[in-house]
Amino acid sequence: MAAPNSQSPSVRTHFKTPEGRYKLSHEKTHPTSLLHYSHGKTITQVTLAHLKDKPLQTPSTSSSSSSTGGVGARFSAARLLGTGNGSRGLVFGGGNGFSGRLTGGAKSTTVSTGGAGVSNGPLASSYDGEGTFLIFNVGDAIFVSDCNSQDKDPIKCLHFGNANPICHTYDPDAKDGHDLLIGLTSGDVYTASLRQQLQDPGKKLIGAMHYNKDGAINSSRCTSVAWVPHSDGLFVVSHADGNLYIYDKNKDGSGDVPFPPVKDLAQFSVAHARSSKSNPIARWHICQGSINEIAFSPNGMYLAAVGRDGYLRVFEYAKEQLTCGSKSYFGALLCCAWSPDGKYVLTGGEDDLVQVWSMEDQRVVAWGEGHNSWVSAVAFDPYWVAPPSGESGESVTYRFGSVGQDTQLLLWDLAMDEVVVPLRRLGGTLSGSPAFREPGAQSARWESVQPVGILHPAPVRKEVPKLAPIMAHRVHAEPLSSLIFTKESILTACHEGHVKIWDRPGVQGCSPARNSDSADVSSKEKLQPAKSGLSQFKQ
């Protein structure tokens, strides 16, 4: 969709909600002098990483029980030397203007980390404690900013010369220190230690493990990455060709392509690696066209995926089975997110709507109307809670947010007693056949597909309750791409790599990292949805 026109309201520094005023605290951005390549096709995503005050040991000595003797030894040596998955050398030169080359194949990937305009400063050279950091990609670079600082400029930058980093995530519970996961437009994937990057005085990526080197397994761009919850080193990478791969970072890599060609592009299928030493260990073919985002449920049982074909698909991860899903009203789905209790899945996309899918009812229980362009990111607010209203019954309220290419942040309240319960009492099914259908279903060969689980067509709009946002505010001048809720703030980011931190009501001049649990909150500490009524925040 087109960017907002000149008649759009101006960008303000605060916005009001029923619970009070959110104020712009500070901003983070990138030094434009460092952008060597056009970044128009690379959309900025933001990861919030909290490093605990007790440093992890340098990842060098232990290997998982799933790794066998020689493999584990090679893997540990690779981490010590900073080599790529124990097979090809990762050679770096230090200092500004650094340029290193990953070699050993028909193609090569240049990784450069340097240039004028950014300083890695005292923090980067001596950091060994706690802190909360923003990690965001712009063009061919990954930037790291200190959330405790009011400085706009990042403290660290890493450049990937021949491919752009496009997705990333952080694992606070990584036992070996390799907690940062990065996917590139070339299909290459890296894991690295964020702490090591901050401790290193130079401007280079150090100690990184390299997977899918030079796109050997899949050369289409990475679209989303996720650590598998409650696992020891498993992670998932989705690609633009509709395939998803499961990796084990405790295993040595294999140069051989371990998977057969996909026989039926229209059908979900799973293939496992032929050798126990191969990495990745499994491939899921999910859909035709791009997988745009993946997200694990809080308990790790389910994996949600949304794609170019407009479907939300929910899989039972351990069983490798499609459980349920639904079609967008129009166009592709671009983003998805789980509620803190795992009962609901939010999606957003090219129909300008926010869709609320209920795992219990196996249906869309609400449409959110309010955006004027594509919805690019959605998230539940786990820190918001409404006090008891004194009413009996299922009067539970959730707060969630969405951002879009219309430059707006919208906040929504999903009240069980107003939306979900009345729909549940109606019983029956929504209009439309509950049979699986893919885009192009008019073709007979598509109708014959019978996967495990049911994918519902889009329900009739008038049969699904509509939500109106409680707040809509233009927070950036450019289209928005990322949304994160912390205990004290809301973080928004635009396509061009500018991040804004909005303090919650009652929080004055506070960094989102003031409390140690702002980015690493256990399920007990997260606020659970409560009875509807006047909203409040846990202090």
Coordinates of C-alpha atoms in Angstrom, one line a residue:
M1 CA 0.0 0.0 0.0
A2 CA 1.1 3.5 -0.5
A3 CA 2.6 5.7 2.2
P4 CA 0.4 8.2 3.9
N5 CA -0.4 11.3 1.9
S6 CA 0.4 14.9 2.8
Q7 CA -3.0 15.2 4.6
S8 CA -1.9 12.7 7.3
P9 CA -1.7 14.2 10.8
S10 CA 1.6 15.2 12.2
V11 CA 3.8 12.9 14.3
R12 CA 3.3 13.8 17.9
T13 CA 5.4 13.0 21.0
H14 CA 2.6 11.5 23.1
F15 CA -0.7 9.7 22.9
K16 CA -3.6 9.1 25.3
T17 CA -5.2 5.9 26.4
P18 CA -7.9 5.1 29.0
E19 CA -5.2 4.5 31.6
G20 CA -3.2 7.7 30.9
R21 CA -0.7 9.3 28.6
Y22 CA 2.2 7.6 26.9
K23 CA 5.2 9.9 26.3
L24 CA 8.1 9.6 23.9
S25 CA 11.1 8.9 26.1
H26 CA 13.9 8.7 23.5
E27 CA 14.9 7.3 20.1
K28 CA 17.4 5.0 18.6
T29 CA 18.7 5.1 15.1
H30 CA 21.7 4.4 12.9
P31 CA 24.5 6.5 11.5
T32 CA 23.5 7.0 7.9
S33 CA 27.1 7.3 6.8
L34 CA 27.5 3.6 7.5
L35 CA 24.9 2.5 4.9
H36 CA 26.9 1.3 1.9
Y37 CA 23.9 -0.2 0.1
S38 CA 20.3 0.7 -0.6
H39 CA 18.1 -0.6 2.2
G40 CA 14.8 0.0 0.6
K41 CA 14.0 -3.7 0.3
T42 CA 15.2 -4.7 3.8
I43 CA 12.6 -3.9 6.4
T44 CA 13.9 -3.1 9.9
Q45 CA 13.0 -5.6 12.7
V46 CA 13.8 -5.1 16.3
T47 CA 14.9 -7.7 18.9
L48 CA 15.1 -6.9 22.6
A49 CA 17.9 -8.7 24.4
H50 CA 18.5 -8.7 28.2
L51 CA 21.9 -10.0 29.4
K52 CA 21.9 -11.2 32.9
D53 CA 24.4 -9.9 35.5
K54 CA 26.2 -13.2 35.8
P55 CA 28.2 -13.8 32.6
L56 CA 28.0 -17.1 30.9
Q57 CA 31.2 -19.0 30.3
T58 CA 32.8 -18.7 26.9
P59 CA 31.2 -21.3 24.7
S60 CA 34.0 -23.7 24.1
T61 CA 34.0 -26.8 26.3
S62 CA 30.6 -28.5 26.4
S63 CA 28.6 -30.3 23.7
S64 CA 25.1 -31.6 23.8
S65 CA 24.4 -35.2 24.7
S66 CA 22.9 -35.4 21.2
S67 CA 26.4 -34.8 19.7
T68 CA 28.7 -37.7 19.4
G69 CA 32.4 -37.8 20.3
G70 CA 34.3 -36.4 17.2
V71 CA 31.4 -34.2 16.2
G72 CA 31.2 -32.6 19.6
A73 CA 35.0 -32.0 19.7
R74 CA 34.9 -30.4 16.2
F75 CA 31.9 -28.3 17.3
S76 CA 33.7 -27.0 20.4
A77 CA 36.8 -26.2 18.5
A78 CA 34.8 -24.4 15.9
R79 CA 33.3 -22.1 18.6
L80 CA 36.8 -21.4 20.1
L81 CA 38.3 -20.5 16.7
G82 CA 35.2 -18.7 15.4
T83 CA 34.9 -21.1 12.4
G84 CA 31.7 -21.8 10.5
N85 CA 30.1 -25.0 11.7
G86 CA 33.4 -26.8 11.8
S87 CA 33.9 -27.1 8.1
R88 CA 34.9 -23.8 6.5
G89 CA 37.2 -21.2 8.0
L90 CA 35.9 -17.9 9.2
V91 CA 38.9 -15.5 8.9
F92 CA 38.7 -12.0 10.2
G93 CA 41.0 -9.0 10.2
G94 CA 40.7 -6.4 13.0
G95 CA 40.2 -2.7 13.2
N96 CA 38.2 -0.2 11.2
G97 CA 37.3 -1.0 7.6
F98 CA 37.4 -4.7 8.5
S99 CA 36.7 -7.1 5.8
G100 CA 36.7 -10.9 6.2
R101 CA 35.8 -13.7 3.8
L102 CA 34.1 -17.0 4.3
T103 CA 35.6 -19.3 1.8
G104 CA 35.3 -22.9 0.8
G105 CA 32.7 -23.1 -1.9
A106 CA 31.6 -22.0 -5.4
K107 CA 30.3 -18.8 -3.8
S108 CA 31.6 -16.8 -0.9
T109 CA 30.1 -14.4 1.6
T110 CA 31.9 -11.3 2.7
V111 CA 31.3 -10.1 6.3
S112 CA 32.5 -6.7 7.1
T113 CA 32.2 -4.9 10.3
G114 CA 33.6 -1.4 10.3
G115 CA 33.5 2.1 8.9
A116 CA 33.4 5.6 10.1
G117 CA 30.7 7.1 12.2
V118 CA 30.1 4.5 14.9
S119 CA 32.2 3.8 18.0
N120 CA 32.2 0.6 20.0
G121 CA 33.4 2.7 22.9
P122 CA 34.2 1.6 26.5
L123 CA 31.0 -0.5 26.8
A124 CA 31.9 -2.7 23.9
S125 CA 35.5 -3.1 25.1
S126 CA 34.9 -3.9 28.7
Y127 CA 31.2 -5.0 29.1
D128 CA 30.8 -8.0 31.4
G129 CA 27.6 -7.3 33.3
E130 CA 23.9 -6.9 32.8
G131 CA 22.0 -4.7 30.4
T132 CA 19.2 -4.5 28.0
F133 CA 19.9 -4.0 24.3
L134 CA 18.0 -3.2 21.1
I135 CA 19.2 -5.2 18.1
F136 CA 17.9 -4.0 14.7
N137 CA 18.8 -4.4 11.1
V138 CA 19.1 -1.7 8.5
G139 CA 20.3 -2.5 5.0
D140 CA 23.4 -4.7 5.1
A141 CA 24.0 -4.1 8.9
I142 CA 23.0 -5.3 12.3
F143 CA 23.1 -2.5 14.9
V144 CA 23.1 -2.9 18.7
S145 CA 22.0 0.0 21.0
D146 CA 22.1 0.3 24.7
C147 CA 18.6 0.8 26.1
N148 CA 19.9 2.5 29.2
S149 CA 21.5 5.3 27.2
Q150 CA 19.7 8.3 25.8
D151 CA 22.2 8.3 22.9
K152 CA 20.5 7.8 19.5
D153 CA 23.5 6.1 17.9
P154 CA 24.3 2.4 18.3
I155 CA 27.2 1.1 20.2
K156 CA 28.0 -1.8 17.8
C157 CA 27.5 -2.5 14.1
L158 CA 28.1 -5.6 12.1
H159 CA 28.0 -5.5 8.3
F160 CA 27.2 -8.3 5.9
G161 CA 28.7 -7.3 2.6
N162 CA 27.0 -9.6 0.0
A163 CA 23.6 -10.2 1.8
N164 CA 21.4 -8.3 4.1
P165 CA 20.4 -9.5 7.6
I166 CA 16.6 -9.6 7.5
C167 CA 15.5 -11.4 10.7
H168 CA 16.9 -12.1 14.1
T169 CA 16.0 -13.3 17.6
Y170 CA 17.6 -13.7 21.0
D171 CA 17.5 -16.7 23.5
P172 CA 18.1 -15.6 27.1
D173 CA 18.4 -19.2 28.2
A174 CA 21.1 -20.3 25.8
K175 CA 23.4 -22.6 27.8
D176 CA 26.5 -22.2 25.6
G177 CA 26.3 -18.4 25.2
H178 CA 25.3 -18.5 21.5
D179 CA 22.1 -16.6 22.1
L180 CA 21.8 -14.4 18.9
L181 CA 20.3 -16.0 15.8
I182 CA 20.4 -14.1 12.5
G183 CA 18.9 -14.9 9.0
L184 CA 20.1 -13.3 5.8
T185 CA 18.5 -12.6 2.4
S186 CA 21.0 -15.1 0.9
G187 CA 19.5 -17.9 3.1
D188 CA 22.6 -18.1 5.3
V189 CA 22.1 -18.3 9.0
Y190 CA 24.4 -17.4 11.9
T191 CA 24.4 -18.0 15.6
A192 CA 26.7 -15.9 17.9
S193 CA 27.1 -14.7 21.4
L194 CA 25.8 -11.2 22.0
R195 CA 28.0 -10.9 25.0
Q196 CA 31.1 -11.7 23.0
Q197 CA 30.2 -9.0 20.5
L198 CA 29.9 -6.4 23.3
Q199 CA 33.1 -7.5 24.9
D200 CA 35.1 -7.4 21.7
P201 CA 36.9 -4.0 21.2
G202 CA 37.1 -4.5 17.4
K203 CA 34.3 -4.0 14.8
K204 CA 33.9 -7.6 13.7
L205 CA 31.5 -10.6 14.2
I206 CA 33.4 -13.0 16.4
G207 CA 32.9 -16.6 17.3
A208 CA 29.9 -17.1 14.9
M209 CA 28.6 -20.4 13.7
H210 CA 27.5 -20.6 10.1
Y211 CA 24.6 -22.7 8.8
N212 CA 23.2 -23.1 5.2
K213 CA 26.4 -21.7 4.0
D214 CA 26.1 -20.0 0.6
G215 CA 22.5 -21.2 0.5
A216 CA 23.7 -24.8 0.1
I217 CA 20.4 -26.2 1.5
N218 CA 18.1 -23.4 0.5
S219 CA 19.1 -20.3 -1.4
S220 CA 15.9 -18.4 -0.9
R221 CA 15.9 -15.6 1.6
C222 CA 15.2 -16.2 5.3
T223 CA 12.0 -14.7 6.4
S224 CA 11.7 -15.5 10.1
V225 CA 13.8 -17.3 12.8
A226 CA 12.8 -18.7 16.2
W227 CA 14.5 -20.6 19.0
V228 CA 12.5 -23.7 19.9
P229 CA 11.3 -23.2 23.5
H230 CA 12.5 -25.5 26.2
S231 CA 15.0 -27.2 23.9
D232 CA 18.7 -27.4 24.1
G233 CA 19.9 -25.6 21.0
L234 CA 17.2 -26.2 18.4
F235 CA 16.1 -23.4 16.2
V236 CA 13.7 -22.9 13.2
V237 CA 14.3 -20.9 10.1
S238 CA 11.5 -20.2 7.5
H239 CA 12.2 -19.2 3.9
A240 CA 10.6 -17.4 1.0
D241 CA 10.0 -20.6 -0.9
G242 CA 7.6 -22.0 1.6
N243 CA 10.0 -24.3 3.4
L244 CA 11.0 -24.3 7.1
Y245 CA 14.1 -26.0 8.5
I246 CA 14.9 -27.2 12.0
Y247 CA 18.5 -26.9 13.1
D248 CA 20.4 -28.3 16.0
K249 CA 23.3 -25.9 16.9
N250 CA 24.9 -28.7 18.9
K251 CA 25.6 -30.7 15.8
D252 CA 28.3 -30.3 13.2
G253 CA 27.2 -29.4 9.8
S254 CA 27.1 -31.4 6.6
G255 CA 27.8 -30.2 3.1
D256 CA 25.4 -32.6 1.5
V257 CA 21.8 -31.6 0.8
P258 CA 19.9 -34.1 3.0
F259 CA 16.4 -33.7 1.6
P260 CA 14.6 -34.9 -1.5
P261 CA 12.7 -32.5 -3.7
V262 CA 9.2 -31.5 -2.6
K263 CA 6.8 -33.7 -4.5
D264 CA 3.6 -31.7 -4.0
L265 CA 4.0 -28.0 -3.5
A266 CA 0.3 -27.7 -2.4
Q267 CA 0.6 -30.1 0.5
F268 CA 2.2 -29.9 3.9
S269 CA 5.0 -32.4 4.2
V270 CA 7.8 -33.3 6.5
A271 CA 11.2 -34.8 5.5
H272 CA 13.9 -35.8 8.0
A273 CA 17.7 -35.8 7.3
R274 CA 19.0 -39.1 6.1
S275 CA 22.0 -39.0 8.4
S276 CA 22.0 -38.3 12.1
K277 CA 25.0 -36.0 11.6
S278 CA 23.2 -33.8 9.1
N279 CA 22.2 -30.2 9.9
P280 CA 19.4 -29.1 9.4
I281 CA 17.7 -32.2 10.9
A282 CA 14.3 -31.7 9.3
R283 CA 12.5 -29.8 6.6
W284 CA 8.8 -28.8 6.7
H285 CA 7.3 -27.8 3.4
I286 CA 4.4 -25.6 4.5
C287 CA 3.0 -23.7 1.6
Q288 CA 3.4 -22.3 -1.9
G289 CA 5.0 -18.9 -1.8
S290 CA 6.7 -17.2 1.1
I291 CA 6.3 -18.0 4.8
N292 CA 6.2 -14.4 6.2
E293 CA 6.5 -15.1 10.0
I294 CA 6.6 -17.9 12.5
A295 CA 6.0 -17.9 16.2
F296 CA 6.0 -20.5 18.9
S297 CA 3.2 -20.6 21.6
P298 CA 4.5 -19.8 25.1
N299 CA 4.6 -23.4 26.1
G300 CA 6.4 -24.5 22.9
M301 CA 3.6 -26.9 22.0
Y302 CA 2.4 -25.1 18.9
L303 CA 4.1 -23.3 16.0
A304 CA 2.1 -20.6 14.1
A305 CA 3.0 -19.6 10.6
V306 CA 1.6 -17.1 8.2
G307 CA 2.3 -16.8 4.5
R308 CA 1.9 -15.2 1.2
D309 CA -1.1 -17.4 0.4
G310 CA -3.1 -15.7 3.2
Y311 CA -3.3 -18.6 5.6
L312 CA -2.6 -18.9 9.3
R313 CA -1.4 -22.4 10.0
V314 CA -1.0 -23.8 13.5
F315 CA 1.1 -26.9 13.9
E316 CA 1.6 -29.2 16.9
Y317 CA 5.4 -29.0 16.8
A318 CA 6.4 -32.3 18.5
K319 CA 4.0 -34.3 16.4
E320 CA 4.8 -32.4 13.2
Q321 CA 1.1 -32.1 12.4
L322 CA -1.1 -29.4 11.1
T323 CA -3.7 -28.6 13.8
C324 CA -5.8 -25.8 12.5
G325 CA -5.8 -22.5 10.7
S326 CA -7.8 -19.9 8.7
K327 CA -7.6 -17.7 5.6
S328 CA -7.3 -14.0 5.6
Y329 CA -10.2 -12.0 4.2
F330 CA -7.9 -10.7 1.4
G331 CA -4.3 -11.0 0.4
A332 CA -1.2 -12.2 2.3
L333 CA -0.8 -12.5 6.1
L334 CA 2.4 -10.7 7.2
C335 CA 2.7 -11.2 10.9
C336 CA 1.4 -13.3 13.9
A337 CA 1.7 -13.4 17.7
W338 CA 0.5 -15.5 20.6
S339 CA -1.4 -14.4 23.7
P340 CA 0.6 -14.9 26.9
D341 CA -1.6 -17.8 27.9
G342 CA -1.5 -19.4 24.4
K343 CA -5.2 -19.2 23.9
Y344 CA -5.3 -16.7 21.0
V345 CA -3.2 -16.0 17.9
L346 CA -3.2 -12.5 16.3
T347 CA -2.5 -12.1 12.6
G348 CA -2.3 -9.1 10.4
G349 CA -1.7 -8.5 6.7
E350 CA -2.7 -7.0 3.4
D351 CA -6.4 -6.8 4.2
D352 CA -5.7 -4.0 6.7
L353 CA -7.3 -6.1 9.4
V354 CA -6.2 -7.7 12.7
Q355 CA -7.5 -11.2 13.0
V356 CA -8.0 -12.9 16.4
W357 CA -8.0 -16.7 16.2
S358 CA -9.2 -18.8 19.2
M359 CA -7.4 -22.1 19.8
E360 CA -10.2 -23.3 22.0
D361 CA -13.0 -22.4 19.6
Q362 CA -11.0 -23.2 16.4
R363 CA -12.3 -20.1 14.7
V364 CA -11.8 -16.4 14.1
V365 CA -13.5 -14.7 17.0
A366 CA -12.9 -11.0 16.1
W367 CA -11.8 -8.7 13.3
G368 CA -10.0 -5.5 14.3
E369 CA -10.7 -2.7 11.9
G370 CA -8.8 0.6 12.1
H371 CA -5.7 0.5 9.9
N372 CA -5.7 2.2 6.6
S373 CA -2.9 0.1 5.1
W374 CA -1.2 -3.2 5.6
V375 CA -0.7 -4.5 9.1
S376 CA 3.0 -5.3 9.5
A377 CA 3.4 -6.3 13.2
V378 CA 1.1 -7.4 16.1
A379 CA 1.8 -8.2 19.7
F380 CA 0.0 -8.8 23.0
D381 CA 0.8 -6.7 26.0
P382 CA 1.7 -9.1 28.8
Y383 CA 2.2 -6.3 31.3
W384 CA -1.2 -4.8 31.1
V385 CA -4.1 -5.9 33.3
A386 CA -7.6 -4.8 34.1
P387 CA -8.9 -4.9 37.7
P388 CA -11.9 -7.0 38.7
S389 CA -15.2 -5.5 37.6
G390 CA -17.3 -7.3 40.2
E391 CA -19.2 -9.2 37.5
S392 CA -19.3 -13.0 37.4
G393 CA -18.6 -15.0 34.3
E394 CA -15.9 -15.0 31.7
S395 CA -15.1 -11.2 31.8
V396 CA -11.5 -11.4 30.8
T397 CA -9.8 -8.7 28.9
Y398 CA -6.6 -8.8 26.8
R399 CA -4.7 -5.8 25.5
F400 CA -2.8 -6.0 22.3
G401 CA -1.3 -3.7 19.7
S402 CA -0.7 -3.5 16.0
V403 CA 1.4 -1.3 13.7
G404 CA 1.1 -0.8 10.0
Q405 CA 2.3 0.8 6.8
D406 CA -0.1 3.7 7.5
T407 CA 2.5 4.8 10.2
Q408 CA 0.0 4.2 13.0
L409 CA 0.1 2.4 16.3
L410 CA -3.2 1.0 17.4
L411 CA -4.1 -0.4 20.8
W412 CA -7.0 -2.8 21.2
D413 CA -8.9 -4.4 24.1
L414 CA -10.3 -7.9 23.6
A415 CA -13.0 -8.5 26.2
M416 CA -14.2 -12.1 26.6
D417 CA -17.6 -11.2 27.8
E418 CA -18.2 -8.8 24.9
V419 CA -16.8 -10.7 22.0
V420 CA -15.8 -14.3 22.6
V421 CA -18.5 -15.6 25.0
P422 CA -21.5 -14.4 22.9
L423 CA -20.0 -15.9 19.8
R424 CA -19.4 -19.2 21.6
R425 CA -23.0 -19.3 22.8
L426 CA -24.2 -19.0 19.3
G427 CA -22.8 -22.4 18.6
G428 CA -22.5 -24.0 15.2
T429 CA -19.9 -23.1 12.6
L430 CA -19.2 -20.0 10.6
S431 CA -20.4 -19.7 7.0
G432 CA -18.2 -21.5 4.4
S433 CA -17.0 -25.0 4.1
P434 CA -14.6 -26.1 6.8
A435 CA -12.6 -28.1 4.3
F436 CA -9.0 -27.3 3.4
R437 CA -8.6 -24.9 0.5
E438 CA -5.6 -23.2 -0.9
P439 CA -5.4 -20.2 -3.3
G440 CA -6.4 -21.5 -6.7
A441 CA -9.0 -23.9 -5.2
Q442 CA -11.0 -23.7 -8.3
S443 CA -8.6 -26.2 -9.8
A444 CA -9.7 -29.8 -9.2
R445 CA -6.2 -30.9 -8.1
W446 CA -6.2 -28.5 -5.2
E447 CA -9.6 -29.7 -3.9
S448 CA -8.1 -33.2 -3.5
V449 CA -5.6 -32.2 -0.9
Q450 CA -6.4 -33.7 2.5
P451 CA -3.9 -32.8 5.2
V452 CA -4.1 -33.5 8.8
G453 CA -6.1 -30.7 10.5
I454 CA -8.5 -28.2 9.0
L455 CA -7.8 -24.9 7.3
H456 CA -11.0 -22.7 7.3
P457 CA -11.8 -20.3 4.5
A458 CA -12.2 -16.7 5.6
P459 CA -15.5 -16.3 7.5
V460 CA -18.2 -13.9 6.4
R461 CA -17.3 -10.5 7.8
K462 CA -20.8 -9.8 9.2
E463 CA -20.8 -13.0 11.2
V464 CA -17.6 -12.1 13.2
P465 CA -17.6 -9.5 15.9
K466 CA -15.7 -6.3 15.0
L467 CA -13.2 -4.6 17.3
A468 CA -12.5 -0.9 17.3
P469 CA -9.2 0.4 18.6
I470 CA -9.1 2.2 21.9
M471 CA -6.3 4.3 20.5
A472 CA -4.9 5.1 17.1
H473 CA -1.8 7.4 16.8
R474 CA 0.6 8.2 14.1
V475 CA 3.9 7.5 15.8
H476 CA 6.5 7.7 12.9
A477 CA 6.8 9.5 9.6
E478 CA 7.6 6.2 7.7
P479 CA 5.7 2.9 7.5
L480 CA 6.0 0.8 10.7
S481 CA 7.6 -2.6 10.9
S482 CA 8.0 -3.7 14.5
L483 CA 6.3 -3.5 17.9
I484 CA 7.5 -4.7 21.3
F485 CA 5.9 -4.3 24.8
T486 CA 8.2 -4.0 27.8
K487 CA 7.3 -3.5 31.5
E488 CA 7.8 0.3 31.3
S489 CA 7.5 1.1 27.6
I490 CA 6.2 0.4 24.1
L491 CA 8.8 0.2 21.4
T492 CA 8.0 0.9 17.8
A493 CA 10.2 0.9 14.7
C494 CA 9.8 2.0 11.1
H495 CA 11.1 0.6 7.8
E496 CA 14.0 3.0 7.7
G497 CA 15.5 1.9 11.0
H498 CA 14.3 4.5 13.5
V499 CA 13.2 3.1 16.9
K500 CA 11.1 5.0 19.4
I501 CA 10.6 4.2 23.1
W502 CA 7.2 5.3 24.6
D503 CA 7.0 5.4 28.4
R504 CA 3.9 4.0 30.0
P505 CA 1.7 6.3 32.1
G506 CA 3.4 7.1 35.4
V507 CA 6.9 6.3 34.1
Q508 CA 9.0 9.4 33.8
G509 CA 12.3 9.5 31.9
C510 CA 12.9 5.8 32.4
S511 CA 14.7 3.5 30.2
P512 CA 12.9 0.3 29.2
A513 CA 15.8 -1.6 30.9
R514 CA 15.3 -0.1 34.4
N515 CA 13.9 -3.3 35.8
S516 CA 16.0 -6.5 35.2
D517 CA 12.9 -8.4 34.0
S518 CA 12.0 -5.9 31.3
A519 CA 13.1 -8.3 28.5
D520 CA 13.4 -11.6 30.4
V521 CA 10.2 -12.2 32.2
S522 CA 9.1 -15.6 33.5
S523 CA 5.6 -16.8 33.0
K524 CA 4.9 -16.2 36.7
E525 CA 6.0 -12.5 36.4
K526 CA 4.0 -11.7 33.3
L527 CA 0.7 -10.2 34.0
Q528 CA -2.3 -12.4 33.1
P529 CA -5.5 -11.0 31.7
A530 CA -7.9 -10.1 34.4
K531 CA -11.5 -8.9 34.7
S532 CA -12.5 -6.1 32.4
G533 CA -12.8 -2.6 33.6
L534 CA -10.5 0.4 34.2
S535 CA -7.0 -0.7 33.1
Q536 CA -3.9 -0.5 35.3
F537 CA -0.3 -1.7 35.3
K538 CA 1.5 -3.8 37.7
Q539 CA 4.0 -1.7 39.7

